XYZ file of C-alpha atoms in Angstrom:
766
model
C 38.063 4.266 2.938
C 39.218 4.416 -0.383
C 41.305 7.420 -1.500
C 40.693 7.260 -5.098
C 41.669 10.655 -6.484
C 38.762 12.640 -8.282
C 39.588 13.476 -12.117
C 37.474 16.594 -13.237
C 35.989 16.422 -16.727
C 36.875 19.244 -19.550
C 34.640 20.806 -21.508
C 35.005 21.475 -25.699
C 36.786 24.983 -24.650
C 39.153 22.847 -22.239
C 37.357 24.519 -19.166
C 37.223 22.409 -15.842
C 33.759 21.451 -14.631
C 32.498 18.550 -12.200
C 29.428 16.677 -13.007
C 27.912 14.529 -10.176
C 25.449 12.033 -9.620
C 22.366 13.842 -8.454
C 21.272 12.453 -5.026
C 19.863 13.937 -1.627
C 20.436 14.514 1.899
C 17.785 15.668 4.343
C 18.103 16.673 7.713
C 15.442 14.919 9.453
C 12.702 12.159 8.096
C 10.160 15.003 7.420
C 12.509 17.458 6.212
C 13.090 18.993 2.828
C 15.868 17.048 0.925
C 18.616 19.197 -0.608
C 21.064 17.762 -3.386
C 24.291 16.470 -2.041
C 27.730 18.220 -3.510
C 31.170 16.692 -2.812
C 31.870 19.053 0.076
C 28.477 18.810 1.971
C 28.936 14.880 1.698
C 32.103 14.972 3.558
C 31.130 17.548 5.768
C 27.864 15.300 7.070
C 29.991 12.056 7.613
C 32.172 14.159 9.564
C 29.727 15.690 11.766
C 30.113 15.003 15.794
C 26.355 14.618 16.265
C 25.972 11.670 13.998
C 28.645 10.124 15.813
C 27.103 10.458 19.081
C 23.660 9.290 18.092
C 25.261 6.492 16.083
C 27.153 5.460 19.461
C 23.776 5.267 21.230
C 21.870 3.290 18.742
C 24.587 0.759 18.744
C 24.072 0.514 22.158
C 20.605 -0.189 21.958
C 18.760 2.918 21.540
C 17.104 2.006 18.203
C 14.698 4.920 18.587
C 17.335 7.638 17.953
C 17.593 6.031 14.778
C 14.634 8.275 13.333
C 16.389 11.618 14.166
C 19.476 11.247 12.302
C 19.735 13.066 9.107
C 19.681 10.615 5.920
C 20.955 10.522 2.331
C 18.352 9.521 -0.574
C 20.635 7.598 -2.756
C 17.930 6.957 -5.340
C 16.432 10.201 -6.350
C 16.625 14.035 -6.199
C 13.345 16.176 -5.740
C 11.429 18.944 -7.241
C 11.771 21.952 -4.809
C 12.838 19.448 -2.018
C 9.773 17.683 -1.884
C 10.805 14.056 -1.043
C 7.710 12.572 -2.559
C 7.721 9.604 -5.249
C 5.889 11.781 -7.799
C 8.593 14.833 -7.216
C 11.397 12.187 -7.771
C 13.606 12.343 -10.327
C 16.306 9.291 -10.536
C 19.490 9.657 -9.451
C 21.241 6.656 -11.430
C 22.084 5.119 -8.266
C 20.784 1.759 -6.422
C 21.075 1.145 -2.796
C 21.614 -2.388 -1.517
C 20.749 -3.179 2.375
C 21.454 -6.272 3.809
C 20.238 -6.503 7.414
C 20.964 -8.972 10.498
C 24.639 -9.322 9.830
C 26.768 -9.772 12.871
C 30.003 -9.189 11.120
C 29.169 -6.477 8.383
C 32.887 -5.551 7.898
C 33.854 -9.175 7.381
C 30.928 -9.827 5.074
C 32.148 -6.689 3.064
C 35.818 -7.754 3.201
C 34.318 -11.403 1.589
C 32.803 -9.092 -1.793
C 34.985 -6.111 -1.731
C 36.937 -7.495 -4.601
C 33.627 -8.548 -6.485
C 32.093 -5.313 -5.361
C 34.664 -2.903 -6.695
C 34.683 -4.926 -10.213
C 31.158 -4.174 -10.677
C 31.364 -0.534 -9.779
C 30.554 -0.067 -6.369
C 30.844 3.435 -5.233
C 30.024 3.411 -1.533
C 30.110 0.678 1.583
C 29.285 1.648 4.911
C 27.809 -0.275 8.260
C 24.558 1.116 9.326
C 23.801 2.747 12.493
C 22.403 -0.339 14.760
C 26.589 -1.952 13.107
C 24.360 -5.112 12.187
C 24.088 -4.220 8.753
C 25.955 -3.367 5.663
C 24.947 -1.001 2.950
C 26.133 -0.571 -0.513
C 25.642 1.684 -3.401
C 26.044 0.607 -7.078
C 25.419 2.705 -10.392
C 21.902 1.395 -12.095
C 22.547 -0.943 -14.776
C 21.107 0.538 -18.028
C 17.491 -0.609 -18.618
C 17.043 -1.662 -15.544
C 14.538 -0.264 -12.496
C 15.579 -0.361 -8.876
C 13.877 -3.622 -8.114
C 15.514 -5.742 -11.139
C 19.111 -3.709 -10.128
C 19.066 -4.737 -6.632
C 18.503 -8.195 -7.493
C 21.410 -8.195 -10.259
C 23.853 -7.324 -7.408
C 22.434 -9.298 -5.087
C 22.501 -12.481 -7.486
C 26.028 -11.675 -8.325
C 27.328 -11.309 -4.961
C 25.252 -14.118 -3.234
C 23.583 -11.263 -0.934
C 20.452 -11.632 0.885
C 19.088 -8.113 0.770
C 16.119 -6.154 2.133
C 13.757 -5.983 -0.857
C 11.869 -2.702 0.853
C 14.303 -0.242 -0.638
C 12.590 -0.036 -4.225
C 11.213 3.454 -3.683
C 12.800 6.370 -5.013
C 12.113 8.376 -2.053
C 13.775 5.574 0.325
C 15.841 6.955 2.972
C 19.309 5.651 4.272
C 20.288 6.934 7.390
C 23.558 8.948 7.897
C 26.689 7.024 9.666
C 30.038 8.937 11.007
C 33.104 8.856 8.898
C 34.450 5.664 10.842
C 31.503 3.497 9.603
C 32.402 3.810 5.903
C 34.325 1.123 4.613
C 34.529 2.746 0.753
C 34.008 5.871 -0.916
C 34.755 5.858 -4.344
C 35.201 9.468 -6.069
C 33.372 8.369 -8.867
C 30.441 9.220 -6.892
C 31.126 12.917 -7.534
C 31.487 12.711 -11.275
C 29.011 11.068 -13.772
C 29.193 7.882 -15.343
C 27.430 6.062 -18.211
C 24.620 3.626 -16.788
C 26.103 0.092 -17.021
C 25.355 -1.881 -19.983
C 22.404 -4.289 -19.447
C 22.482 -6.264 -22.597
C 20.180 -9.417 -23.438
C 22.875 -11.790 -22.143
C 22.996 -10.046 -18.530
C 21.252 -13.188 -17.107
C 24.157 -15.198 -18.254
C 26.474 -12.667 -17.099
C 25.141 -12.964 -13.375
C 25.297 -17.051 -13.591
C 28.717 -16.774 -14.790
C 29.810 -14.107 -11.871
C 31.089 -11.772 -15.214
C 30.906 -8.454 -13.787
C 29.809 -5.447 -16.396
C 32.297 -3.486 -17.652
C 32.168 0.187 -16.403
C 32.879 3.181 -18.831
C 35.343 5.809 -18.086
C 33.834 8.975 -16.816
C 32.716 11.453 -19.457
C 31.048 14.940 -19.569
C 27.135 14.648 -20.193
C 26.172 18.015 -20.906
C 24.915 20.930 -18.897
C 21.999 21.795 -17.161
C 19.947 20.609 -14.089
C 18.372 17.291 -14.909
C 20.250 16.136 -17.752
C 22.735 14.359 -15.956
C 19.776 12.314 -14.483
C 17.774 11.480 -17.680
C 21.112 10.699 -19.513
C 21.807 8.188 -16.782
C 18.595 6.555 -17.247
C 17.969 7.332 -21.082
C 18.423 4.047 -23.613
C 21.208 3.426 -25.757
C 19.425 1.816 -28.380
C 19.333 2.346 -32.132
C 16.452 4.687 -33.133
C 13.295 3.124 -33.301
C 14.602 -0.308 -31.786
C 13.141 0.462 -28.320
C 9.626 -1.735 -28.424
C 9.485 -3.311 -25.043
C 13.042 -2.243 -23.594
C 12.917 -1.864 -19.472
C 13.731 1.681 -19.675
C 12.459 3.576 -17.022
C 10.487 6.731 -16.553
C 10.691 7.680 -12.634
C 11.299 4.048 -11.803
C 8.618 2.753 -14.331
C 9.831 1.026 -17.138
C 8.860 2.880 -20.344
C 7.770 -0.768 -21.915
C 4.697 -0.954 -18.938
C 3.783 2.666 -19.745
C 3.615 2.118 -23.533
C 1.461 -1.193 -22.689
C -0.801 0.783 -20.576
C -1.180 3.694 -22.891
C -1.947 1.201 -25.537
C -4.739 -0.382 -23.166
C -6.158 3.075 -22.449
C -6.669 3.988 -26.129
C -8.419 0.762 -26.960
C -5.420 -1.824 -27.478
C -2.982 -2.642 -30.361
C -4.599 -1.097 -33.773
C -5.742 -3.447 -36.219
C -4.582 -3.020 -39.771
C -5.863 0.225 -41.448
C -5.592 2.180 -38.066
C -1.940 1.878 -37.464
C -0.773 5.454 -38.598
C -3.979 7.193 -36.448
C -3.077 4.830 -33.369
C 0.708 5.630 -33.839
C 0.155 9.457 -34.271
C -1.900 9.309 -30.908
C 0.606 7.332 -28.936
C 3.634 9.700 -30.061
C 1.313 12.820 -28.978
C 0.700 11.114 -25.373
C 4.711 9.863 -25.146
C 6.006 13.529 -25.594
C 4.717 14.157 -22.359
C 7.484 11.825 -20.835
C 9.755 11.659 -23.235
C 10.797 15.658 -23.196
C 8.953 16.322 -26.401
C 11.763 14.456 -28.158
C 10.936 12.237 -31.322
C 14.367 10.536 -31.382
C 13.298 9.046 -27.596
C 9.828 8.328 -28.743
C 11.141 6.307 -31.429
C 13.190 4.305 -28.880
C 10.227 3.255 -27.165
C 7.364 3.283 -29.426
C 6.652 -0.263 -31.779
C 5.831 0.170 -35.427
C 2.882 -2.229 -34.739
C 3.976 -3.608 -38.476
C 3.772 0.113 -40.033
C 6.764 0.455 -42.484
C 9.402 2.079 -40.745
C 9.837 5.277 -42.651
C 5.969 6.148 -42.636
C 6.064 5.167 -38.903
C 9.262 7.512 -38.036
C 7.339 10.425 -40.073
C 4.033 9.973 -37.997
C 6.083 10.018 -34.874
C 7.779 13.243 -36.228
C 4.752 14.782 -37.372
C 3.094 14.274 -33.992
C 6.318 16.117 -32.287
C 5.726 19.176 -34.624
C 2.047 19.656 -33.543
C 1.620 22.229 -30.938
C 1.460 20.897 -27.133
C -0.395 21.810 -24.526
C 1.537 22.525 -20.979
C -0.673 20.049 -18.763
C -0.040 16.589 -19.214
C -3.162 14.935 -20.177
C -5.383 12.493 -17.929
C -5.026 9.688 -20.483
C -0.984 9.659 -19.800
C -1.513 10.335 -16.132
C -3.838 7.270 -15.791
C -1.452 4.974 -18.180
C 1.457 5.950 -15.544
C -0.611 4.898 -12.805
C -1.504 1.847 -14.480
C 1.985 1.038 -15.224
C 3.121 2.022 -11.516
C 0.305 -0.544 -9.929
C 1.250 -3.160 -12.598
C 4.921 -2.936 -11.678
C 4.070 -3.132 -8.106
C 2.215 -6.473 -8.813
C 4.801 -7.844 -11.001
C 7.495 -6.987 -8.286
C 5.455 -8.786 -5.590
C 6.904 -12.180 -6.506
C 10.649 -10.770 -6.377
C 10.065 -9.322 -3.052
C 10.659 -11.835 0.082
C 7.867 -9.471 1.781
C 5.382 -11.273 -0.377
C 4.799 -13.465 2.668
C 3.033 -12.097 5.674
C 5.011 -11.816 8.884
C 5.751 -15.094 10.461
C 3.557 -15.612 13.980
C 5.839 -15.663 16.931
C 6.767 -18.931 18.177
C 5.715 -18.599 21.603
C 2.039 -17.435 21.962
C -0.129 -16.365 24.971
C -1.620 -19.487 26.367
C -5.336 -18.739 25.301
C -4.351 -18.135 21.671
C -2.195 -21.045 21.772
C -5.134 -23.158 23.017
C -7.669 -21.728 20.470
C -4.953 -22.752 17.556
C -3.854 -25.839 18.247
C -6.246 -28.128 16.666
C -6.384 -26.138 13.163
C -3.869 -26.919 10.205
C -0.769 -24.881 10.735
C -1.181 -22.802 7.736
C -4.704 -21.655 9.153
C -3.400 -20.617 12.508
C -2.455 -17.195 11.778
C -6.222 -16.523 10.122
C -7.514 -18.616 13.405
C -5.617 -16.209 16.081
C -7.049 -13.157 14.459
C -10.373 -14.589 13.982
C -11.161 -15.594 17.369
C -11.434 -12.118 18.613
C -15.023 -10.979 17.488
C -16.381 -13.928 19.763
C -13.890 -13.449 22.651
C -15.116 -9.761 22.829
C -18.620 -10.497 22.703
C -18.244 -11.823 26.640
C -17.240 -8.191 27.505
C -20.496 -6.096 28.870
C -20.280 -2.490 29.694
C -16.181 -2.706 29.368
C -14.305 0.316 27.875
C -10.438 1.123 27.575
C -8.593 4.558 26.961
C -6.796 4.681 23.916
C -3.347 6.703 23.471
C -5.441 9.704 22.157
C -7.207 10.190 25.195
C -10.529 8.808 23.985
C -12.297 5.721 24.957
C -13.319 2.503 22.976
C -15.131 -0.582 23.084
C -13.849 -3.858 22.257
C -15.376 -4.224 18.796
C -13.777 -6.293 16.345
C -14.504 -7.228 12.613
C -12.761 -9.562 11.047
C -12.515 -10.677 7.110
C -10.646 -13.771 6.069
C -9.854 -13.408 2.531
C -8.186 -16.523 0.994
C -8.674 -18.841 -1.853
C -11.201 -21.390 -2.278
C -10.631 -24.903 -0.533
C -7.892 -23.103 1.738
C -9.142 -23.873 5.311
C -11.315 -20.585 6.083
C -13.857 -22.635 7.973
C -11.104 -23.456 10.675
C -12.132 -20.982 12.910
C -15.503 -22.161 13.225
C -14.758 -24.913 15.728
C -13.044 -22.588 18.024
C -15.419 -19.812 17.835
C -18.072 -22.385 18.758
C -16.481 -23.370 21.849
C -15.814 -19.991 22.673
C -19.673 -18.811 22.461
C -20.925 -22.025 24.043
C -22.074 -20.116 27.316
C -23.358 -16.998 25.346
C -25.624 -19.721 23.127
C -26.942 -21.762 25.898
C -28.025 -18.663 27.585
C -29.368 -17.492 23.854
C -31.449 -20.746 23.440
C -33.508 -20.128 26.980
C -34.272 -16.535 25.870
C -35.272 -17.945 22.253
C -37.461 -20.323 24.084
C -38.962 -17.788 26.197
C -39.759 -15.558 22.990
C -41.348 -18.359 21.396
C -43.637 -18.776 24.046
C -44.501 -15.060 24.291
C -45.043 -15.437 20.387
C -47.613 -18.419 20.892
C -49.333 -16.964 23.236
C -50.073 -13.463 21.539
C -51.282 -15.625 18.642
C -54.053 -17.650 20.957
C -55.489 -14.559 22.280
C -58.367 -13.175 20.151
C -58.228 -9.591 18.356
C -60.292 -8.007 21.105
C -58.165 -9.384 23.528
C -54.983 -7.776 25.300
C -52.101 -8.956 24.001
C -49.225 -9.998 26.690
C -46.109 -7.508 26.499
C -43.387 -8.880 25.115
C -40.817 -9.144 27.727
C -37.856 -6.993 28.121
C -34.959 -9.139 29.172
C -35.095 -11.345 26.089
C -31.450 -10.979 25.286
C -30.001 -13.250 22.324
C -26.479 -12.223 21.357
C -25.668 -14.881 18.647
C -27.339 -14.224 15.581
C -28.133 -16.383 12.423
C -26.015 -15.188 9.078
C -29.477 -14.995 7.355
C -31.418 -12.159 9.577
C -33.996 -9.446 8.497
C -33.090 -5.673 9.314
C -35.800 -5.376 11.619
C -34.549 -8.726 13.428
C -31.254 -6.908 13.933
C -32.451 -3.916 15.401
C -34.652 -5.560 17.844
C -31.874 -8.064 18.874
C -29.478 -4.740 19.370
C -32.530 -3.173 21.545
C -32.673 -6.116 23.740
C -29.152 -6.599 24.365
C -28.529 -3.500 26.183
C -24.554 -2.902 26.210
C -24.013 -6.445 25.442
C -22.525 -7.237 22.025
C -24.272 -9.417 19.479
C -21.882 -11.818 17.271
C -22.444 -13.027 13.563
C -20.259 -15.501 12.179
C -21.231 -14.760 8.252
C -20.636 -17.662 5.905
C -20.189 -15.211 2.951
C -19.101 -11.321 3.262
C -22.150 -10.571 0.748
C -24.644 -11.220 3.689
C -23.628 -7.640 5.073
C -25.426 -6.650 2.169
C -28.928 -7.485 3.133
C -28.495 -5.374 6.101
C -29.586 -1.540 5.803
C -30.261 1.458 7.520
C -33.204 3.759 7.107
C -33.722 2.484 3.806
C -30.149 2.918 2.375
C -28.096 -0.211 1.748
C -24.630 0.875 2.560
C -22.414 -1.538 4.198
C -19.628 1.027 4.584
C -21.634 3.101 6.850
C -22.935 0.062 8.748
C -19.198 -1.005 9.315
C -18.332 2.916 10.176
C -21.060 2.696 12.863
C -19.907 -0.961 14.161
C -16.569 0.447 14.861
C -17.712 3.785 16.410
C -20.609 2.284 18.131
C -22.782 4.764 16.577
C -26.572 4.986 16.271
C -28.331 2.496 14.021
C -31.940 1.919 13.790
C -35.175 1.984 11.996
C -38.434 4.199 11.831
C -41.600 2.447 11.502
C -45.070 3.645 11.741
C -46.961 0.193 11.894
C -47.844 -0.685 15.642
C -46.614 -4.504 15.215
C -43.342 -2.835 13.531
C -39.921 -2.516 15.033
C -38.786 0.924 15.844
C -35.659 1.775 17.677
C -32.225 3.582 17.163
C -29.496 2.266 19.615
C -26.006 2.057 19.730
C -24.600 -0.311 17.191
C -22.541 -2.981 19.162
C -21.742 -6.203 16.540
C -18.918 -8.087 16.211
C -18.484 -10.470 13.465
C -16.445 -12.606 11.300
C -16.876 -13.182 7.735
C -14.926 -15.071 4.904
C -14.849 -14.714 0.971
C -12.548 -15.750 -1.733
C -9.770 -13.011 -2.427
C -11.086 -11.848 -5.678
C -14.865 -11.702 -4.195
C -13.694 -9.674 -1.318
C -11.693 -7.140 -3.454
C -14.599 -6.844 -5.629
C -17.091 -6.149 -2.291
C -14.833 -3.389 -1.138
C -14.366 -1.693 -4.602
C -15.821 1.874 -4.187
C -15.145 1.703 -0.160
C -11.337 2.007 -0.433
C -10.726 5.518 0.762
C -13.846 6.186 3.187
C -12.157 4.720 6.128
C -14.237 0.852 5.701
C -11.083 -0.964 5.291
C -9.400 0.648 8.263
C -11.861 -0.369 10.837
C -11.578 -4.110 9.589
C -9.119 -6.441 10.758
C -8.214 -8.765 7.980
C -6.579 -12.070 7.742
C -5.441 -14.336 4.770
C -4.473 -18.259 4.648
C -1.272 -19.029 2.370
C -1.480 -22.494 1.191
C 1.604 -24.657 1.445
C 1.210 -28.094 0.282
C 4.384 -29.324 2.005
C 2.640 -29.087 5.265
C -0.287 -31.483 6.167
C -3.547 -30.448 6.592
C -5.105 -32.240 9.720
C -7.472 -31.141 12.383
C -7.417 -31.827 16.135
C -9.784 -33.297 18.220
C -12.392 -31.030 20.094
C -13.762 -32.347 23.262
C -14.575 -31.968 26.921
C -10.982 -31.382 27.827
C -10.529 -28.801 25.098
C -13.775 -26.694 26.533
C -12.475 -27.148 30.225
C -9.401 -25.596 29.635
C -11.003 -22.571 27.927
C -13.281 -21.526 30.751
C -11.283 -19.918 33.051
C -10.649 -17.431 30.231
C -14.197 -17.133 29.364
C -14.900 -16.633 33.168
C -12.491 -13.588 33.348
C -14.102 -12.114 30.172
C -17.668 -12.305 31.908
C -16.426 -10.901 34.825
C -15.048 -7.949 33.601
C -16.522 -4.488 33.852
C -15.995 -0.859 33.793
C -12.945 1.375 32.445
C -10.177 -1.391 32.710
C -6.567 -0.104 32.307
C -3.022 -1.549 31.434
C -0.071 0.368 31.495
C 2.054 -2.038 29.610
C -0.495 -2.214 26.648
C -0.752 1.712 26.373
C 2.907 1.986 25.970
C 2.970 -1.067 23.611
C 0.189 1.198 21.476
C 2.393 4.221 21.620
C 5.336 2.581 20.543
C 3.625 0.521 17.705
C 2.225 4.012 16.370
C 5.311 5.082 16.457
C 6.971 2.511 14.495
C 4.278 2.599 11.820
C 4.955 6.420 11.475
C 8.717 5.683 10.892
C 7.961 2.720 8.504
C 5.479 5.104 6.572
C 7.700 8.042 6.552
C 10.706 6.285 5.399
C 8.932 4.585 2.576
C 7.020 7.536 1.683
C 3.877 5.720 1.916
C 0.783 7.967 2.753
C -1.563 4.524 2.327
C 0.305 2.516 4.916
C 0.194 5.865 7.504
C -3.701 6.424 7.150
C -4.154 2.400 7.236
C -1.977 2.173 10.531
C -3.813 4.615 12.797
C -6.746 2.044 13.477
C -5.032 -0.750 12.749
C -3.253 -0.048 16.061
C -6.166 0.467 17.977
C -7.538 -2.873 16.718
C -4.057 -4.567 18.116
C -4.480 -2.640 21.428
C -7.790 -3.835 21.546
C -6.736 -7.390 21.132
C -4.080 -6.810 23.633
C -6.824 -5.772 26.354
C -8.825 -8.639 25.726
C -5.955 -10.804 26.375
C -4.784 -9.040 29.445
C -8.526 -9.461 30.971
C -8.582 -12.934 30.010
C -5.527 -13.814 31.719
C -6.573 -12.612 34.779
C -5.387 -8.986 34.461
C -1.471 -9.979 33.742
C 0.389 -9.084 31.200
C 3.231 -10.911 29.630
C 5.994 -10.698 26.984
C 3.788 -13.216 24.823
C 1.111 -10.587 24.663
C 3.371 -8.055 23.473
C 4.824 -10.028 20.952
C 1.557 -11.296 19.864
C 0.004 -8.036 19.721
C 2.885 -6.541 17.350
C 2.686 -9.494 15.180
C -1.046 -8.906 14.964
C -0.771 -5.258 13.662
C 1.978 -5.928 11.161
C -0.123 -8.954 10.083
C -3.387 -6.809 9.533
C -1.361 -4.202 7.857
C 0.337 -6.630 5.319
C -3.102 -8.026 4.248
C -4.274 -4.729 3.592
C -1.523 -3.533 1.685
C -1.309 -6.699 -0.125
C -4.955 -7.128 -1.360
C -5.996 -3.150 -1.300
C -2.714 -1.290 -1.433
C -2.297 -0.468 -5.051
C -6.251 0.078 -5.837
C -6.431 2.240 -2.994
C -3.881 4.370 -4.714
C -5.975 4.076 -7.626
C -8.779 5.339 -5.996
C -6.853 8.183 -4.454
C -5.877 9.369 -7.448
C -9.057 9.771 -9.026
C -10.638 11.360 -5.802
C -8.003 14.142 -6.176
C -9.093 14.500 -9.911
C -12.929 14.615 -9.037
C -12.044 16.922 -6.136
C -11.236 19.856 -8.153
C -14.102 22.275 -8.196
C -15.018 25.033 -10.143
C -16.249 25.441 -13.812
C -13.558 24.340 -16.150
C -12.672 25.050 -19.650
C -12.626 21.480 -21.314
C -10.690 22.894 -24.431
C -7.782 23.713 -22.277
C -8.012 20.752 -20.414
C -7.207 18.535 -23.742
C -4.248 17.810 -25.131
C -3.202 19.520 -28.563
C -3.869 17.387 -30.970
C -6.867 15.445 -29.181
C -9.336 12.763 -30.243
C -13.051 12.156 -29.409
C -11.961 9.536 -27.024
C -10.003 12.277 -25.254
C -12.985 14.309 -25.012
C -15.261 11.760 -24.127
C -12.874 10.619 -21.208
C -12.092 14.216 -20.051
C -16.029 14.585 -20.153
C -16.480 11.402 -18.047
C -13.731 12.756 -15.640
C -15.545 15.610 -14.808
C -18.830 13.992 -14.448
C -20.508 15.293 -16.938
C -23.419 13.373 -19.086
C -22.525 10.732 -21.924
C -23.569 11.514 -25.515
C -22.797 15.295 -25.522
C -19.356 14.849 -26.563
C -20.045 15.154 -30.496
C -22.368 18.258 -30.072
C -19.525 19.827 -28.059
C -17.197 19.114 -30.480
C -19.225 20.569 -33.515
C -20.059 23.775 -31.324
C -16.378 24.405 -31.023
C -15.692 23.899 -34.842
C -18.556 26.155 -35.577
C -16.956 28.831 -33.098
C -13.674 28.160 -34.653
C -11.780 26.879 -31.286
C -10.778 24.009 -33.236
C -10.519 22.122 -36.627
C -10.377 18.758 -38.362
C -6.971 17.359 -38.780
C -5.852 15.330 -41.956
C -5.864 12.229 -39.581
C -9.370 10.970 -39.055
C -10.890 11.741 -35.437
C -8.176 14.007 -34.445
C -8.868 17.699 -33.760
C -6.657 20.515 -33.555
C -6.815 23.992 -31.497
C -7.036 26.943 -34.144
C -4.002 29.301 -33.767
C -6.849 32.056 -33.067
C -7.743 29.939 -29.983
C -4.031 29.226 -28.527
C -3.282 33.261 -29.031
C -6.808 34.226 -27.259
C -5.741 31.867 -24.429
């Protein structure tokens, strides 16, 4: 461990003081974060309880890892709340190298280069099978780019999941630490990131580290200085300077979009004024800072600068405008999408090599790239054979095997590959259905031969038809459910949009139907006609559907935060031109091998328990909770609750089909299926769910509001219109509202067209 000496800085009057990187520590995953001093740091790594826990973890008790205290190298937090929205960047970047048999040897191989690049910390991870490194964030880089920068320079394969400001790093005992640079406890200017950075990486040239220097006083000033741009005044357009980990250039671009796009000639000054007025809220009301990130948009430099200064001299309202909040949210989501290509997790988790025999058999004839989707897509049809079968869940409630599977993939990617396996799975049910369809037709024919005054024959009560065509009326759907009793209906929907033709009590609400499906809720219709179908029964309906990606995203738009998505099992197909797209042969031999498993499903009845499946479900639930806590991802946590239930139900279906026999293959498949389902949901909908949640939080505010107080000072007509829309007020009333405010002396027109200022009288009154 390094014995590098610490040299305190001196102030203007010669007094000694220490300024450190502001990073955090928490006693538990859910604990309150506190900032780390030099003394606290060494106290932590010397603790006996940490040493004892890490010893047990290294012996295989991985579950103890979550009970370790942890550092958050990336940030410090307002009021200790370890949430991304409360985070302030520390100027540090953490790099994880996982699955390393000899991490100490790996460190020895990169030690010299890493120290030249400004290495601050190196230690072995709690499992003793990983290496963690901490560096300063190079000037102008965000977390993801900094990780890529160091990883490339050191030729390391790093864990790309450590991109959140709130990401934790579990503490380890003193003998796990390979290097501690005392510069960690004194502030350093951020490493330069020039236009030649790429060539520096390619030539393996380490960037120079400047010597320590005092950066000023006051909480937050150090962290701000570490990430602030060192650029010529007014030359900041397009530079990657971060605000809470989001490049200012991205925020500026999104703010431009919110204000209607870049200005045309003749409207530049007004546009620059508005942009500067909004950027004050994220640039510490500093015109020099704004000048570093705001483009001139073709305006003369001196006029552009005067406009920025003018905007910053106006009175500023204390609440950040919604326009700015929206731009930050847009920028965050845009950044996440742009980072996906750099993230090693852009591909879904790989399916286990060794599968349960039933899944192996059902997927063997489909192209390799389609197998993950087919492996998930067969469960709605398999579970349609279960009749009156229920399972206990880990929360003590009971559940039937309900599956709704949506395959979202590109056109011509092989979405129909699941059709043949489903056809063979349902062969026995379809055969029974044909008999009942024939009987039903005979009844219909007999009713038509009777005269109007003749007594019509009664419809048979046992006309159970389970496999339905995709094009059906709501009345036919309700009648089939009534006939089926406790049997499950099944439909293979060619297009996801076909769900829209169903309705409950006259209301077309696909989200409600999906929720009723998953929960076996009551569904039906009320009709007064003697020949009309009137029934209200428990909804038991398994189905498959497919869609292109964009159509699928549009379909669920508006249903992202109401529980609809979490009840569906999602899958996809990732095209790979290097793998041949070839189908195998479906024949009688294929059918014969499938029959014993189908027979086991048909024979099952009542409550069925499997201790191993319940233990697995609990373990998976704990894993998801840990993953969500470590990544501070509330959306992942919410989606995981029902995803665990869906995975558990798959395990139970496989257990029954396998003659009530548990296997390691079932366990591994179930765990993969859960991760795969959650990957698809987060990949397709994660950022959009976040957007909807933010909108929901705004709309959730209740009570009479002073709209003028909510507007920035100054504001434009567009600001006022957007605020009215956010508050659910009718369109077309904005002009009248502004005229009333002017008449009452609340606001006055600015010299810039379409800009309004709150009067001093109104401000004093407030």
